[in-house]
Coordinates of C-alpha atoms in Angstrom, one line a residue:
Chain A
M111 CA 81.8 373.5 171.6
M112 CA 81.6 372.2 175.7
D113 CA 85.3 373.1 176.3
L114 CA 83.8 377.1 175.7
F115 CA 82.0 376.8 179.0
S116 CA 84.9 375.8 181.2
Y117 CA 85.1 379.7 180.5
E118 CA 83.9 381.8 183.0
F119 CA 82.8 384.2 181.0
M120 CA 81.1 381.3 178.7
Q121 CA 79.1 380.0 182.2
N122 CA 77.4 384.1 183.0
A123 CA 76.4 384.3 179.7
L124 CA 75.1 381.0 179.3
A125 CA 73.4 381.8 183.0
A126 CA 72.4 384.9 181.9
S127 CA 70.9 383.3 178.8
I128 CA 68.5 381.1 181.0
L129 CA 67.1 383.8 183.7
A130 CA 66.6 385.9 180.3
S131 CA 64.7 382.7 179.0
I132 CA 62.5 382.1 182.5
L133 CA 61.1 386.1 182.2
C134 CA 60.2 385.2 178.5
G135 CA 58.1 383.3 179.3
V136 CA 56.9 384.4 182.4
I137 CA 56.4 388.3 181.9
G138 CA 56.6 388.1 177.9
P139 CA 52.6 386.5 177.1
F140 CA 51.5 388.9 179.4
V141 CA 52.9 391.9 177.6
V142 CA 51.7 390.6 174.5
T143 CA 48.1 389.8 175.6
R144 CA 47.8 392.8 177.8
K145 CA 49.4 394.9 174.5
M146 CA 51.9 396.5 176.7
V147 CA 54.9 396.4 174.2
F148 CA 55.2 399.9 173.9
A149 CA 55.0 400.5 177.0
G150 CA 58.0 398.2 177.8
G151 CA 59.7 399.7 174.8
S152 CA 59.7 403.0 176.8
M153 CA 60.4 401.9 180.3
S154 CA 63.3 399.8 178.4
H155 CA 64.7 403.2 177.0
S156 CA 64.0 405.2 179.9
A157 CA 66.8 403.1 181.4
F158 CA 69.1 404.4 179.3
G159 CA 68.7 407.9 181.8
G160 CA 69.0 405.7 184.8
M161 CA 72.6 404.0 183.4
G162 CA 74.1 407.5 182.4
I163 CA 73.0 409.4 185.6
A164 CA 74.5 406.3 187.6
C165 CA 78.0 406.6 185.5
W166 CA 78.0 410.0 186.5
L167 CA 77.5 409.0 189.9
G168 CA 80.1 405.9 189.4
L169 CA 77.5 403.6 190.5
N170 CA 77.1 400.2 188.7
P171 CA 75.2 400.9 185.4
L172 CA 72.1 398.5 185.7
A173 CA 71.0 400.1 189.6
G174 CA 70.7 403.1 187.6
A175 CA 68.6 401.1 184.9
L176 CA 66.6 399.8 187.7
A177 CA 65.9 402.5 189.5
F178 CA 64.5 404.3 185.9
T179 CA 62.3 401.5 185.3
V180 CA 60.2 400.8 188.4
L181 CA 60.3 405.0 188.5
A182 CA 58.7 405.1 184.5
A183 CA 55.9 401.6 185.7
L184 CA 54.8 404.3 188.2
F185 CA 54.6 407.0 186.4
L186 CA 52.8 405.2 183.2
S187 CA 50.5 403.9 186.3
A188 CA 49.8 406.8 187.7
A189 CA 49.5 409.5 184.8
G190 CA 48.2 407.2 182.0
K191 CA 44.9 406.0 181.4
R192 CA 45.1 402.8 179.6
N193 CA 44.3 402.3 175.7
T194 CA 44.2 406.2 175.1
E195 CA 46.0 408.7 173.5
E196 CA 47.2 410.4 176.6
N197 CA 48.9 407.7 177.8
D198 CA 50.3 407.0 173.6
L199 CA 51.5 410.4 174.5
L200 CA 53.4 409.4 177.6
I201 CA 54.8 406.3 176.5
G202 CA 56.6 408.2 173.0
I203 CA 57.8 411.3 175.8
L204 CA 59.6 408.6 178.3
W205 CA 61.2 406.9 175.7
A206 CA 62.8 409.6 174.4
V207 CA 63.2 411.7 177.5
G208 CA 65.2 408.8 179.1
M209 CA 67.4 408.2 176.4
A210 CA 68.0 412.3 175.4
L211 CA 68.8 412.0 179.4
G212 CA 71.2 408.9 179.1
I213 CA 73.3 410.2 176.2
V214 CA 73.7 413.8 178.0
F215 CA 75.0 411.8 181.6
I216 CA 77.3 409.9 179.5
H217 CA 78.9 413.0 177.6
I218 CA 79.1 415.1 181.2
T219 CA 80.8 412.1 182.4
P220 CA 84.5 412.7 182.9
G221 CA 87.1 410.1 182.5
Y222 CA 86.4 406.2 181.0
V223 CA 83.3 406.4 179.0
P224 CA 81.5 403.3 178.8
D225 CA 81.0 401.6 175.6
L226 CA 77.2 403.1 174.6
M227 CA 77.2 400.0 172.2
S228 CA 76.5 397.2 175.1
F229 CA 74.1 399.1 176.2
L230 CA 72.2 400.3 173.3
F231 CA 72.8 396.4 172.1
G232 CA 73.7 394.0 175.2
N233 CA 77.1 392.2 175.1
I234 CA 75.9 388.8 176.4
L235 CA 79.5 387.8 177.0
L236 CA 80.7 390.3 178.8
V237 CA 77.8 389.8 182.2
P238 CA 80.0 390.4 185.2
R239 CA 79.2 387.8 188.4
G240 CA 77.8 390.5 190.3
D241 CA 75.0 391.2 187.8
L242 CA 74.2 388.1 187.2
V243 CA 73.9 388.1 191.1
L244 CA 71.4 390.5 190.5
A245 CA 69.3 389.1 187.6
A246 CA 68.9 386.4 189.6
A247 CA 67.5 387.9 192.5
L248 CA 65.4 389.8 190.0
T249 CA 63.8 386.7 188.2
A250 CA 63.2 385.6 191.7
V251 CA 61.4 388.3 192.6
V252 CA 59.2 388.2 188.9
T253 CA 58.2 384.9 189.2
V254 CA 57.2 384.4 192.4
S255 CA 55.4 387.7 191.9
V256 CA 53.4 386.2 188.3
I257 CA 53.1 382.6 190.1
V258 CA 51.2 384.5 193.5
F259 CA 48.8 387.0 191.7
F260 CA 48.5 384.5 188.9
R261 CA 45.0 384.8 188.6
G262 CA 44.6 388.6 189.0
F263 CA 47.3 389.3 186.1
V264 CA 45.7 387.1 183.9
S265 CA 41.8 388.3 185.0
I266 CA 42.9 392.0 184.0
A267 CA 44.2 390.7 180.6
L268 CA 41.6 388.8 179.4
D269 CA 38.8 391.6 180.1
E270 CA 39.6 394.6 182.8
E271 CA 36.4 395.7 182.3
F272 CA 34.8 391.8 183.7
A273 CA 37.4 392.4 186.6
R274 CA 36.1 395.9 187.6
S275 CA 33.0 394.0 187.9
R276 CA 34.5 391.5 189.9
K277 CA 36.0 393.9 192.0
M278 CA 39.3 393.3 191.2
P279 CA 41.9 395.4 192.7
V280 CA 42.1 395.9 188.6
K281 CA 44.9 399.1 189.6
G282 CA 47.1 397.7 191.9
L283 CA 47.3 394.4 188.9
H284 CA 48.2 396.6 186.5
T285 CA 50.9 398.7 188.3
G286 CA 51.9 395.4 189.6
L287 CA 52.9 394.1 186.3
L288 CA 54.4 396.7 185.1
V289 CA 56.8 397.1 187.7
L290 CA 57.2 393.0 187.4
V291 CA 57.8 393.8 183.8
A292 CA 59.7 397.3 184.9
L293 CA 62.7 394.1 187.1
A294 CA 62.5 392.0 183.9
I295 CA 63.0 394.3 181.5
V296 CA 66.4 395.0 183.4
T297 CA 67.9 391.1 183.4
L298 CA 66.9 391.4 179.5
I299 CA 69.1 394.2 178.7
Q300 CA 72.1 392.6 180.1
V301 CA 71.6 390.0 177.4
V302 CA 70.4 391.8 173.9
G303 CA 70.7 396.1 174.9
I304 CA 68.0 398.2 176.1
I305 CA 66.5 398.9 172.3
L306 CA 66.6 395.0 171.5
V307 CA 64.4 394.3 175.1
L308 CA 61.5 394.2 173.0
A309 CA 62.4 391.6 170.7
L310 CA 62.5 389.4 173.6
L311 CA 59.2 390.2 175.3
T312 CA 58.0 389.4 172.1
I313 CA 59.2 386.6 169.7
P314 CA 58.7 384.1 171.9
V315 CA 55.6 384.6 172.6
A316 CA 54.5 384.7 169.1
V317 CA 56.3 381.7 168.3
A318 CA 54.6 379.8 170.9
R319 CA 51.7 381.0 170.9
E320 CA 51.7 379.2 167.2
F321 CA 51.6 376.2 169.2
T322 CA 49.1 376.2 172.1
I323 CA 45.9 377.2 173.3
R324 CA 46.0 377.6 176.9
F325 CA 48.5 380.4 178.6
T326 CA 50.2 378.9 180.8
R327 CA 51.3 376.2 178.5
L328 CA 52.5 379.3 176.3
M329 CA 54.4 380.5 179.2
I330 CA 56.5 377.5 178.9
L331 CA 56.8 377.6 175.6
S332 CA 58.0 381.2 175.4
S333 CA 60.8 380.2 178.4
V334 CA 61.7 377.0 175.6
T335 CA 62.0 379.2 172.8
G336 CA 63.4 381.5 174.9
I337 CA 66.5 379.2 175.6
L338 CA 66.8 377.6 172.6
L339 CA 67.1 381.9 171.0
C340 CA 69.7 382.5 173.8
I341 CA 71.7 379.9 173.8
G342 CA 71.5 379.2 169.5
G343 CA 72.0 383.7 169.4
L344 CA 74.9 382.9 172.2
A345 CA 76.6 380.6 169.7
V346 CA 76.2 382.2 166.2
S347 CA 77.7 385.4 167.8
F348 CA 80.5 383.4 169.2
S349 CA 81.1 381.1 165.9
M350 CA 80.2 384.2 163.8
N351 CA 82.3 387.1 165.7
L352 CA 78.8 388.7 165.3
P353 CA 77.4 390.6 168.1
S354 CA 75.7 389.0 170.5
G355 CA 72.5 390.4 171.1
A356 CA 71.8 390.9 167.1
A357 CA 72.6 387.8 166.6
I358 CA 69.6 386.2 168.9
I359 CA 67.3 388.8 167.8
L360 CA 67.6 387.9 164.4
L361 CA 67.5 384.2 165.2
G362 CA 64.2 384.5 166.4
A363 CA 62.9 387.0 163.4
L364 CA 64.3 383.8 161.6
L365 CA 62.3 381.1 164.0
L366 CA 59.3 383.1 163.8
G367 CA 59.2 383.3 159.7
A368 CA 59.8 380.0 159.9
V369 CA 57.2 378.6 161.8
K370 CA 54.6 380.8 160.1
A371 CA 55.5 380.0 157.0
F372 CA 55.3 376.3 158.2
R373 CA 51.8 376.6 159.2
F374 CA 50.6 378.2 156.2
F375 CA 52.0 375.8 154.0
R376 CA 50.2 372.9 156.3
K377 CA 46.9 375.0 155.3
Chain B
M122 CA 8.7 391.5 194.9
K123 CA 11.9 392.0 196.3
S124 CA 13.7 395.5 196.1
L125 CA 17.5 394.3 194.4
V126 CA 19.4 397.8 193.7
R127 CA 17.8 401.1 194.8
I128 CA 19.9 403.9 192.1
E129 CA 19.2 407.6 193.9
N130 CA 19.2 410.5 192.4
V131 CA 22.9 409.5 190.9
T132 CA 25.1 412.0 189.1
F133 CA 28.4 410.9 187.3
G134 CA 30.9 412.1 183.8
Y135 CA 34.1 411.5 182.7
G136 CA 36.4 414.8 183.5
D137 CA 34.4 418.0 183.9
H138 CA 31.8 416.5 181.4
P139 CA 28.4 415.1 183.3
V140 CA 27.2 412.1 181.7
L141 CA 24.5 411.0 183.7
E142 CA 22.3 413.7 186.2
G143 CA 19.7 412.9 189.2
V144 CA 19.1 409.7 187.8
T145 CA 17.1 407.7 190.1
L146 CA 15.9 403.9 189.5
E147 CA 14.8 400.7 191.6
I148 CA 15.7 397.5 190.1
M149 CA 13.3 394.7 191.9
E150 CA 13.2 390.4 191.7
R151 CA 13.6 388.8 188.3
D152 CA 12.5 392.4 186.4
Y153 CA 13.4 392.8 183.0
I154 CA 15.0 395.9 182.2
L155 CA 15.8 397.2 178.9
V156 CA 18.0 400.1 178.5
I157 CA 18.3 402.3 175.5
G158 CA 18.8 405.5 174.6
P159 CA 21.4 407.5 172.1
N160 CA 25.0 407.2 172.1
G161 CA 26.6 408.7 174.7
G162 CA 23.3 408.9 176.8
G163 CA 25.0 407.0 179.2
K164 CA 23.3 403.2 179.4
T165 CA 27.1 401.8 179.3
T166 CA 28.0 404.3 182.3
L167 CA 24.5 403.6 184.1
L168 CA 25.6 399.5 184.5
K169 CA 29.0 400.6 185.9
L170 CA 27.4 402.9 188.6
V171 CA 25.5 399.6 189.5
L172 CA 28.4 396.9 189.1
G173 CA 30.7 399.4 191.2
I174 CA 32.9 400.0 187.9
E175 CA 32.2 403.8 188.5
K176 CA 31.6 406.0 192.1
P177 CA 28.9 408.0 191.7
W178 CA 29.9 412.4 191.9
S179 CA 26.3 412.2 194.4
G180 CA 23.8 410.2 195.0
A181 CA 23.8 406.6 195.9
V182 CA 23.6 403.0 194.7
V183 CA 22.3 401.2 197.1
L184 CA 22.2 397.4 197.4
A185 CA 19.7 395.3 199.3
E186 CA 23.0 393.7 201.0
E187 CA 26.4 394.0 201.0
S188 CA 26.6 390.6 199.4
L189 CA 24.3 391.5 196.2
R190 CA 27.8 392.3 195.4
E191 CA 29.8 389.2 194.3
R192 CA 25.9 388.2 192.6
M193 CA 25.6 390.5 190.4
G194 CA 26.8 389.0 187.0
Y195 CA 27.9 391.0 183.7
V196 CA 28.6 390.7 179.8
P197 CA 30.3 393.9 178.7
Q198 CA 30.1 394.6 175.1
Y199 CA 31.2 391.8 172.5
A200 CA 33.4 394.5 170.9
T201 CA 36.0 395.5 173.7
F202 CA 36.7 391.2 174.7
N203 CA 40.3 390.1 173.6
R204 CA 39.5 387.4 171.5
N205 CA 43.0 386.6 170.8
F206 CA 43.3 385.5 174.2
P207 CA 45.0 382.1 174.3
I208 CA 42.5 380.0 176.7
T209 CA 40.1 377.9 176.3
V210 CA 36.7 378.3 176.5
F211 CA 35.7 375.8 179.4
D212 CA 39.0 378.2 181.4
M213 CA 37.2 381.8 180.2
V214 CA 34.2 380.6 182.3
G215 CA 35.5 380.1 185.1
T216 CA 37.2 383.3 185.2
G217 CA 33.7 383.9 185.7
L218 CA 34.2 382.6 189.5
I219 CA 37.2 384.8 190.1
T220 CA 36.7 388.0 192.1
G221 CA 39.0 390.4 194.5
G222 CA 37.8 388.1 197.6
N223 CA 39.4 385.0 196.3
Y224 CA 42.2 385.6 193.5
L225 CA 45.0 384.6 195.7
S226 CA 43.5 381.6 197.0
Y227 CA 41.8 380.4 193.4
G228 CA 42.0 377.2 191.9
K229 CA 40.9 375.5 189.1
Q230 CA 39.6 372.4 190.2
S231 CA 37.5 374.7 192.8
G232 CA 34.3 375.5 190.5
R233 CA 35.0 372.5 187.7
G234 CA 31.2 371.3 188.1
R235 CA 29.9 374.5 187.5
V236 CA 31.2 375.2 185.0
E237 CA 30.0 372.3 183.3
E238 CA 26.5 372.3 184.3
M239 CA 27.0 376.3 183.2
L240 CA 28.3 375.3 179.9
H241 CA 25.9 372.1 179.5
K242 CA 23.2 374.9 179.9
V243 CA 24.7 377.2 177.3
G244 CA 25.1 374.7 174.9
L245 CA 28.3 375.0 174.3
Y246 CA 30.2 372.1 176.5
E247 CA 31.4 370.6 173.3
K248 CA 33.8 373.0 172.3
R249 CA 35.0 373.7 176.1
R250 CA 38.3 372.6 174.7
E251 CA 38.5 374.5 172.2
R252 CA 40.0 378.0 171.5
V253 CA 37.7 381.1 172.6
T254 CA 39.0 382.1 169.2
D255 CA 37.7 380.0 167.1
L256 CA 33.9 380.7 168.3
S257 CA 31.4 381.9 166.0
G258 CA 29.7 385.6 166.8
G259 CA 26.8 383.9 168.6
Q260 CA 28.9 381.4 170.8
L261 CA 31.3 383.8 172.4
Q262 CA 28.3 385.6 173.4
R263 CA 26.9 382.6 175.3
A264 CA 30.2 381.8 176.7
L265 CA 30.4 385.7 178.4
I266 CA 26.6 384.9 179.2
A267 CA 28.2 381.6 181.0
R268 CA 31.1 383.4 182.6
A269 CA 28.2 386.2 184.1
L270 CA 26.2 383.2 185.2
V271 CA 28.9 380.8 186.6
A272 CA 29.2 382.5 190.1
D273 CA 24.9 381.8 190.4
P274 CA 24.0 385.4 189.9
V275 CA 20.4 387.3 191.2
L276 CA 21.0 390.4 188.8
L277 CA 22.1 389.7 185.3
F278 CA 23.4 392.7 183.0
L279 CA 24.2 393.1 179.3
D280 CA 25.7 395.4 177.3
E281 CA 24.3 395.5 173.8
P282 CA 24.6 391.5 174.2
T283 CA 22.8 391.0 170.0
A284 CA 25.1 393.3 168.3
S285 CA 26.8 391.7 166.0
I286 CA 24.9 388.3 166.6
D287 CA 22.9 386.8 163.2
I288 CA 19.1 386.3 164.2
T289 CA 19.1 382.9 164.7
A290 CA 21.8 384.0 167.3
Q291 CA 19.6 386.3 168.9
T292 CA 16.5 384.4 168.7
T293 CA 18.3 382.1 171.2
L294 CA 20.3 384.5 173.4
R295 CA 16.6 385.7 174.3
E296 CA 15.0 382.6 174.8
F297 CA 17.7 381.5 177.4
L298 CA 17.5 385.3 178.8
D299 CA 13.5 384.7 179.0
D300 CA 14.7 381.1 180.7
M301 CA 17.1 382.8 183.3
N302 CA 14.0 385.4 184.0
S303 CA 11.9 383.1 186.0
R304 CA 15.1 383.1 188.7
I305 CA 17.5 386.3 188.0
A306 CA 16.3 389.8 187.3
I307 CA 18.0 391.5 183.9
V308 CA 19.2 394.2 182.3
V309 CA 19.6 394.9 179.0
V310 CA 21.7 397.7 177.4
T311 CA 20.6 397.7 174.0
H312 CA 20.3 400.1 170.2
D313 CA 17.5 397.3 169.5
P314 CA 15.1 396.3 171.6
T315 CA 13.0 394.4 168.5
P316 CA 14.3 391.2 170.2
F317 CA 13.6 391.6 173.2
A318 CA 9.9 393.3 172.6
R319 CA 7.9 390.3 173.8
V320 CA 9.7 389.1 176.8
Y321 CA 10.7 392.6 179.3
K322 CA 9.0 394.6 182.4
H323 CA 10.0 397.8 181.7
I324 CA 11.7 399.9 179.9
L325 CA 14.0 402.6 180.9
C326 CA 15.3 405.7 178.3
V327 CA 18.3 407.3 178.8
N328 CA 19.9 410.4 178.0
G329 CA 21.6 412.4 180.5
K330 CA 18.4 411.7 182.5
S331 CA 16.2 408.6 182.6
F332 CA 12.9 407.9 182.3
L333 CA 11.3 404.6 183.6
H334 CA 8.6 402.7 181.7
G335 CA 6.6 400.1 182.6
R336 CA 5.3 397.6 179.4
G337 CA 3.0 399.1 176.6
E338 CA 3.3 403.2 177.6
L339 CA 5.8 403.2 174.5
D340 CA 5.0 402.9 171.4
S341 CA 7.2 401.5 168.3
H342 CA 6.8 406.1 166.7
D343 CA 7.7 406.8 170.4
L344 CA 11.3 404.6 170.6
E345 CA 11.9 405.1 166.4
T346 CA 11.6 409.0 166.5
L347 CA 12.7 409.8 170.5
Y348 CA 16.0 406.9 171.1
G349 CA 16.7 405.9 167.0
C350 CA 15.1 402.5 167.7
P351 CA 14.5 400.2 165.0
V352 CA 11.5 398.9 166.6
E353 CA 8.8 396.8 164.7
L354 CA 7.2 394.9 167.3
L355 CA 6.2 397.0 170.0
G356 CA 3.5 398.0 168.8
H357 CA 1.3 399.0 172.2
G358 CA -1.0 402.0 171.3
I359 CA -0.4 403.3 174.3
P360 CA 0.6 407.2 175.0
H361 CA 3.9 408.7 175.6
T362 CA 3.3 409.7 179.1
L363 CA 6.8 411.7 179.6
L364 CA 6.9 413.1 176.1
R365 CA 7.1 416.7 177.3
E366 CA 10.2 416.1 179.5
H367 CA 12.0 414.0 176.9
N368 CA 11.1 416.2 174.0
G369 CA 12.3 419.2 176.4
G370 CA 8.7 420.4 177.1
E371 CA 7.7 419.8 173.4
Q372 CA 4.8 417.4 172.6

């Protein structure tokens, strides 16, 4: 197994796994506790539109994904009032329009058509070094921002109304959090693809919260779970010749099922 | 007694629909106001305006001094609180010390003593390491009050504090608030004034407009027929002086 890591693609895959796992822990708990899972899904699917346009323009698809997810985050913040029917509509529309745009632009892109499947479901074994540098930079930005604004993010995730009464800049913090989720999504897309991003933002948190009652520990445990899943999924993918993104997610679902079953029978 | 907050002819609504029109109110030091009225009448909206969560369309909310802004405690409706949030009782109460002015620099240790004092006060010190999810309804309500009090407010707003808690917990809450009222002003939004019948000083009836009554101006019949409040203990028998305005001209 260790010999595997002498290959550059495996080293890159390992590095991408670690970066993704850090983000699982840093941003995932906020996505779950602030009930932003479907807003995250919408942003990740809108990334496909950006990837399609970037392909059509001959640019790096990841740059397109970055631009579109951030724009989607700003749009959701500006146009939608949280927990309203209108916001739900926006999430659904953004989700579908992003996908449609991606399909159209990839369809009209002349010459070489990039592998749609690796956009949608990710391929951690094909992460190039350049994209890894971008992922590392995004992970650093997200992590440092969460550390700096930690109290603010926790306050609005716990009780937005109370935070408003304490004169917290709730709107600014919410927008900031959405943008950080967008940046995290761009990194996670490389590992599990657009469609499976949601699972990586939620499964590690769902597993971790079975073991802790504190938010900071939830973040650390989610990261550790993410590392286990990414590296475990990588090994399963390599040894059984399965798509890596799907292997990671299914391993996560199995782990969550096992933890829940353990809890249930221990009661 | 000194005035803390003056609400001057305030109008506010959502979208194009006004919820409150021309509301005027003065909250004094150590006041104890019950805010009653039908659903959608603007009770919670009024609290949000005083707290600065919403800005009036017209009129003004004037504080006696700007420092009061950070000395107003708020206990939102129990049902809106995210009970599944992974946080201990101690840490949750501690979030009451975080404000828009200090959230970037706030250190967990800075208000430790104050949080412990509040937990003792509401009788939850032994529960401080437990998860908020594991508290009973009455305990959670007390924890939310501790969070509101930890920053040492001079004015405490509670939105439906007796909803979802049993009679014993209601009595404990009322006694606690009664004790606090010797130091701070209290404003309670409630559908059921009964638990506070012995202690309130004013009743504010809110239904688009607002009407402030001194203790004893309303009897239980007025409250039941006009506001649908299930009142058993407010039998003061003093004629209701503002029925004409409440009832659109009928008395």
